PDB file of C-alpha atoms in Angstrom:
ATOM      1  CA  MET C  12      18.723  12.141  16.309  1.00  0.00           C
ATOM      2  CA  SER C  13      19.993  11.183  13.260  1.00  0.00           C
ATOM      3  CA  VAL C  14      17.971   9.820  10.880  1.00  0.00           C
ATOM      4  CA  ASP C  15      18.537   6.927   8.134  1.00  0.00           C
ATOM      5  CA  ARG C  16      17.330   8.209   4.701  1.00  0.00           C
ATOM      6  CA  SER C  17      17.251   4.538   3.271  1.00  0.00           C
ATOM      7  CA  PHE C  18      14.079   3.796   4.746  1.00  0.00           C
ATOM      8  CA  ARG C  19      12.224   7.487   4.648  1.00  0.00           C
ATOM      9  CA  VAL C  20       9.030   7.826   2.643  1.00  0.00           C
ATOM     10  CA  PRO C  21       9.638  10.766   0.753  1.00  0.00           C
ATOM     11  CA  GLN C  22       6.249  13.055   0.714  1.00  0.00           C
ATOM     12  CA  GLY C  23       5.966  12.211  -2.965  1.00  0.00           C
ATOM     13  CA  ILE C  24       6.115   8.734  -3.153  1.00  0.00           C
ATOM     14  CA  ILE C  25       2.448   7.930  -1.372  1.00  0.00           C
ATOM     15  CA  ALA C  26       1.387  10.630  -3.489  1.00  0.00           C
ATOM     16  CA  GLY C  27       2.816   9.839  -6.808  1.00  0.00           C
ATOM     17  CA  LEU C  28       1.633   6.303  -6.185  1.00  0.00           C
ATOM     18  CA  ALA C  29      -2.448   7.208  -5.409  1.00  0.00           C
ATOM     19  CA  LEU C  30      -2.206   9.256  -8.393  1.00  0.00           C
ATOM     20  CA  LEU C  31      -0.697   6.785 -10.655  1.00  0.00           C
ATOM     21  CA  PHE C  32      -3.505   4.184  -9.426  1.00  0.00           C
ATOM     22  CA  VAL C  33      -6.076   7.374  -9.914  1.00  0.00           C
ATOM     23  CA  VAL C  34      -5.143   7.185 -13.493  1.00  0.00           C
ATOM     24  CA  ALA C  35      -4.685   4.060 -14.452  1.00  0.00           C
ATOM     25  CA  GLY C  36      -7.634   3.396 -13.543  1.00  0.00           C
ATOM     26  CA  CYS C  37      -9.630   6.169 -14.131  1.00  0.00           C
ATOM     27  CA  GLY C  38     -13.424   5.102 -13.908  1.00  0.00           C
ATOM     28  CA  PRO C  39     -14.975   1.472 -14.636  1.00  0.00           C
ATOM     29  CA  SER C  40     -13.186  -0.283 -17.537  1.00  0.00           C
ATOM     30  CA  GLN C  41     -15.857  -2.199 -20.012  1.00  0.00           C
ATOM     31  CA  SER C  42     -12.881  -4.370 -20.741  1.00  0.00           C
ATOM     32  CA  GLY C  43     -10.635  -6.343 -18.917  1.00  0.00           C
ATOM     33  CA  PRO C  44     -10.766  -8.961 -16.684  1.00  0.00           C
ATOM     34  CA  LYS C  45     -13.390  -8.456 -13.601  1.00  0.00           C
ATOM     35  CA  ARG C  46     -11.512  -6.816 -10.527  1.00  0.00           C
ATOM     36  CA  TYR C  47     -12.425  -7.697  -6.849  1.00  0.00           C
ATOM     37  CA  PRO C  48     -12.380  -4.710  -4.291  1.00  0.00           C
ATOM     38  CA  VAL C  49      -9.792  -5.875  -1.517  1.00  0.00           C
ATOM     39  CA  SER C  50     -10.107  -4.358   2.274  1.00  0.00           C
ATOM     40  CA  GLY C  51      -8.886  -4.759   5.376  1.00  0.00           C
ATOM     41  CA  THR C  52      -6.553  -3.522   8.137  1.00  0.00           C
ATOM     42  CA  VAL C  53      -2.647  -2.936   8.419  1.00  0.00           C
ATOM     43  CA  THR C  54      -0.992  -2.775  11.910  1.00  0.00           C
ATOM     44  CA  PHE C  55       2.405  -2.332  13.524  1.00  0.00           C
ATOM     45  CA  ASN C  56       3.226  -3.556  16.752  1.00  0.00           C
ATOM     46  CA  ARG C  57      -0.637  -4.271  16.752  1.00  0.00           C
ATOM     47  CA  LYS C  58      -1.548  -0.787  16.714  1.00  0.00           C
ATOM     48  CA  PRO C  59      -3.619   0.614  13.478  1.00  0.00           C
ATOM     49  CA  VAL C  60      -0.838   2.071  11.070  1.00  0.00           C
ATOM     50  CA  PRO C  61      -1.764   6.210  10.950  1.00  0.00           C
ATOM     51  CA  LYS C  62      -1.137   6.981   7.008  1.00  0.00           C
ATOM     52  CA  GLY C  63       0.509   4.767   4.054  1.00  0.00           C
ATOM     53  CA  PHE C  64      -0.351   3.010   1.343  1.00  0.00           C
ATOM     54  CA  ILE C  65      -0.820  -0.652  -0.091  1.00  0.00           C
ATOM     55  CA  THR C  66       0.756  -1.921  -3.387  1.00  0.00           C
ATOM     56  CA  LEU C  67      -0.793  -4.759  -4.968  1.00  0.00           C
ATOM     57  CA  GLU C  68       1.001  -5.957  -8.110  1.00  0.00           C
ATOM     58  CA  PRO C  69       0.211  -9.480  -9.991  1.00  0.00           C
ATOM     59  CA  SER C  70       2.836 -11.955  -9.531  1.00  0.00           C
ATOM     60  CA  ILE C  71       4.496 -12.587 -12.728  1.00  0.00           C
ATOM     61  CA  GLU C  72       6.709 -15.256 -11.598  1.00  0.00           C
ATOM     62  CA  GLN C  73       3.427 -17.124  -9.896  1.00  0.00           C
ATOM     63  CA  GLY C  74       1.771 -16.719 -13.673  1.00  0.00           C
ATOM     64  CA  ASN C  75      -0.656 -13.799 -12.572  1.00  0.00           C
ATOM     65  CA  SER C  76      -0.344 -11.593 -15.575  1.00  0.00           C
ATOM     66  CA  GLY C  77      -3.246  -9.427 -14.044  1.00  0.00           C
ATOM     67  CA  PRO C  78      -3.778  -5.691 -13.484  1.00  0.00           C
ATOM     68  CA  GLY C  79      -2.392  -4.299 -10.279  1.00  0.00           C
ATOM     69  CA  GLY C  80      -4.265  -1.763  -8.071  1.00  0.00           C
ATOM     70  CA  GLY C  81      -3.746  -0.044  -4.843  1.00  0.00           C
ATOM     71  CA  ALA C  82      -5.245   1.911  -1.850  1.00  0.00           C
ATOM     72  CA  GLU C  83      -4.022   4.375   0.653  1.00  0.00           C
ATOM     73  CA  ILE C  84      -3.738   3.362   4.385  1.00  0.00           C
ATOM     74  CA  VAL C  85      -5.573   6.049   6.794  1.00  0.00           C
ATOM     75  CA  ASN C  86      -6.261   4.930  10.541  1.00  0.00           C
ATOM     76  CA  GLY C  87      -5.077   1.445  10.238  1.00  0.00           C
ATOM     77  CA  LYS C  88      -7.918   0.644   7.303  1.00  0.00           C
ATOM     78  CA  TYR C  89      -7.747   0.410   3.723  1.00  0.00           C
ATOM     79  CA  ASP C  90     -10.283  -0.313   0.813  1.00  0.00           C
ATOM     80  CA  THR C  91      -9.606  -0.408  -3.012  1.00  0.00           C
ATOM     81  CA  THR C  92     -12.179   0.834  -5.159  1.00  0.00           C
ATOM     82  CA  LEU C  93     -13.543  -1.796  -7.591  1.00  0.00           C
ATOM     83  CA  GLU C  94     -11.483  -0.531  -9.832  1.00  0.00           C
ATOM     84  CA  GLN C  95      -8.355  -0.789  -8.144  1.00  0.00           C
ATOM     85  CA  GLY C  96      -8.861  -4.606  -6.564  1.00  0.00           C
ATOM     86  CA  VAL C  97      -7.486  -7.785  -7.743  1.00  0.00           C
ATOM     87  CA  VAL C  98      -8.254 -10.101 -10.496  1.00  0.00           C
ATOM     88  CA  GLY C  99      -7.713 -13.012  -8.100  1.00  0.00           C
ATOM     89  CA  GLY C 100      -4.438 -15.275  -8.339  1.00  0.00           C
ATOM     90  CA  ALA C 101      -1.069 -14.369  -6.713  1.00  0.00           C
ATOM     91  CA  TYR C 102      -0.597 -11.071  -5.857  1.00  0.00           C
ATOM     92  CA  LYS C 103       3.196  -9.294  -4.517  1.00  0.00           C
ATOM     93  CA  VAL C 104       1.452  -6.800  -1.989  1.00  0.00           C
ATOM     94  CA  ARG C 105       3.776  -3.997  -0.619  1.00  0.00           C
ATOM     95  CA  ILE C 106       3.355  -2.095   2.162  1.00  0.00           C
ATOM     96  CA  VAL C 107       4.648   1.653   3.594  1.00  0.00           C
ATOM     97  CA  GLY C 108       3.372   3.540   7.021  1.00  0.00           C
ATOM     98  CA  THR C 109       3.900   6.349   8.530  1.00  0.00           C
ATOM     99  CA  ASP C 110       3.489   8.315  12.047  1.00  0.00           C
ATOM    100  CA  GLY C 111       0.938  10.460  10.053  1.00  0.00           C
ATOM    101  CA  VAL C 112       2.811  13.576  11.705  1.00  0.00           C
ATOM    102  CA  PRO C 113       3.726  15.967   9.368  1.00  0.00           C
ATOM    103  CA  ALA C 114       7.607  16.767  10.053  1.00  0.00           C
ATOM    104  CA  THR C 115      10.869  18.294   8.776  1.00  0.00           C
ATOM    105  CA  ILE C 116      14.117  16.634   9.197  1.00  0.00           C
ATOM    106  CA  GLU C 117      17.599  18.269   7.678  1.00  0.00           C
ATOM    107  CA  GLY C 118      15.229  20.643   5.495  1.00  0.00           C
ATOM    108  CA  GLU C 119      12.861  17.927   3.934  1.00  0.00           C
ATOM    109  CA  THR C 120       9.399  18.136   4.593  1.00  0.00           C
ATOM    110  CA  LEU C 121       7.874  15.052   5.402  1.00  0.00           C
ATOM    111  CA  ALA C 122       3.895  15.836   4.719  1.00  0.00           C
ATOM    112  CA  ASP C 123       2.754  12.306   5.858  1.00  0.00           C
ATOM    113  CA  GLY C 124       5.440  11.951   8.735  1.00  0.00           C
ATOM    114  CA  GLN C 125       8.273   9.540   9.590  1.00  0.00           C
ATOM    115  CA  PRO C 126       8.300   6.166   8.640  1.00  0.00           C
ATOM    116  CA  LEU C 127       7.239   3.218  11.169  1.00  0.00           C
ATOM    117  CA  PHE C 128       8.867   0.202   9.641  1.00  0.00           C
ATOM    118  CA  GLU C 129      10.834  -1.690   6.801  1.00  0.00           C
ATOM    119  CA  PRO C 130       8.504  -1.698   3.117  1.00  0.00           C
ATOM    120  CA  TYR C 131       6.545  -4.601   4.305  1.00  0.00           C
ATOM    121  CA  GLU C 132       6.364  -7.153   0.978  1.00  0.00           C
ATOM    122  CA  THR C 133       4.478 -10.309   1.051  1.00  0.00           C
ATOM    123  CA  THR C 134       3.011 -12.434  -1.846  1.00  0.00           C
ATOM    124  CA  VAL C 135      -1.251 -13.337  -1.403  1.00  0.00           C
ATOM    125  CA  GLU C 136      -3.125 -15.907  -3.317  1.00  0.00           C
ATOM    126  CA  PHE C 137      -6.350 -13.789  -3.617  1.00  0.00           C
ATOM    127  CA  PRO C 138      -9.871 -15.602  -4.724  1.00  0.00           C
ATOM    128  CA  LEU C 139     -12.062 -14.648  -7.242  1.00  0.00           C
ATOM    129  CA  GLU C 140     -14.172 -12.436  -4.903  1.00  0.00           C
ATOM    130  CA  LYS C 141     -14.772  -9.484  -3.101  1.00  0.00           C
ATOM    131  CA  THR C 142     -12.003  -9.724   0.125  1.00  0.00           C
ATOM    132  CA  VAL C 143     -11.079  -8.788   3.354  1.00  0.00           C
ATOM    133  CA  LYS C 144      -7.163  -8.995   4.135  1.00  0.00           C
ATOM    134  CA  ASP C 145      -5.589  -7.828   7.253  1.00  0.00           C
ATOM    135  CA  PHE C 146      -1.929  -7.315   7.661  1.00  0.00           C
ATOM    136  CA  GLU C 147       0.447  -7.271  10.914  1.00  0.00           C
ATOM    137  CA  VAL C 148       3.765  -5.475   9.393  1.00  0.00           C
ATOM    138  CA  GLY C 149       7.348  -6.048  11.184  1.00  0.00           C
ATOM    139  CA  LYS C 150      10.405  -4.816  11.631  1.00  0.00           C
ATOM    140  CA  PRO C 151      10.908  -0.874  12.592  1.00  0.00           C
ATOM    141  CA  ALA C 152      12.597   1.754  10.388  1.00  0.00           C
ATOM    142  CA  PRO C 153      16.090   2.374  11.355  1.00  0.00           C
ATOM    143  CA  GLN C 154      16.095   5.562  13.638  1.00  0.00           C
TER     144      GLN C 154
END
């Protein structure tokens, strides 16, 4: 089976993004805008995405200069901590998801498995409150 590396999620990317958000949001902040947690489900072909990451980046183009956030996807569910939530307004949402089955391909170890789909991106307008937002992602990753 030929593997197209252009959509493979190297094992360090998900861990690196998670670490970035943890370090950036260490502990509750007493300053800055109020954040609201975001949670929900992520499905692909109507099935829960086994493993992945969701990134929430403020849409500067739409006037949102607030902080970003994100969360791990585990068994189709994600839940930001309050410190990784949103401040409301437009956010660019990026989702990567894998099959969750560790694999070695061409000598490269994929701890979280192979990508299920091309990285999914959309823009969401979040309210100034705790939000539940579900995502159904599309286009499969090339084989």
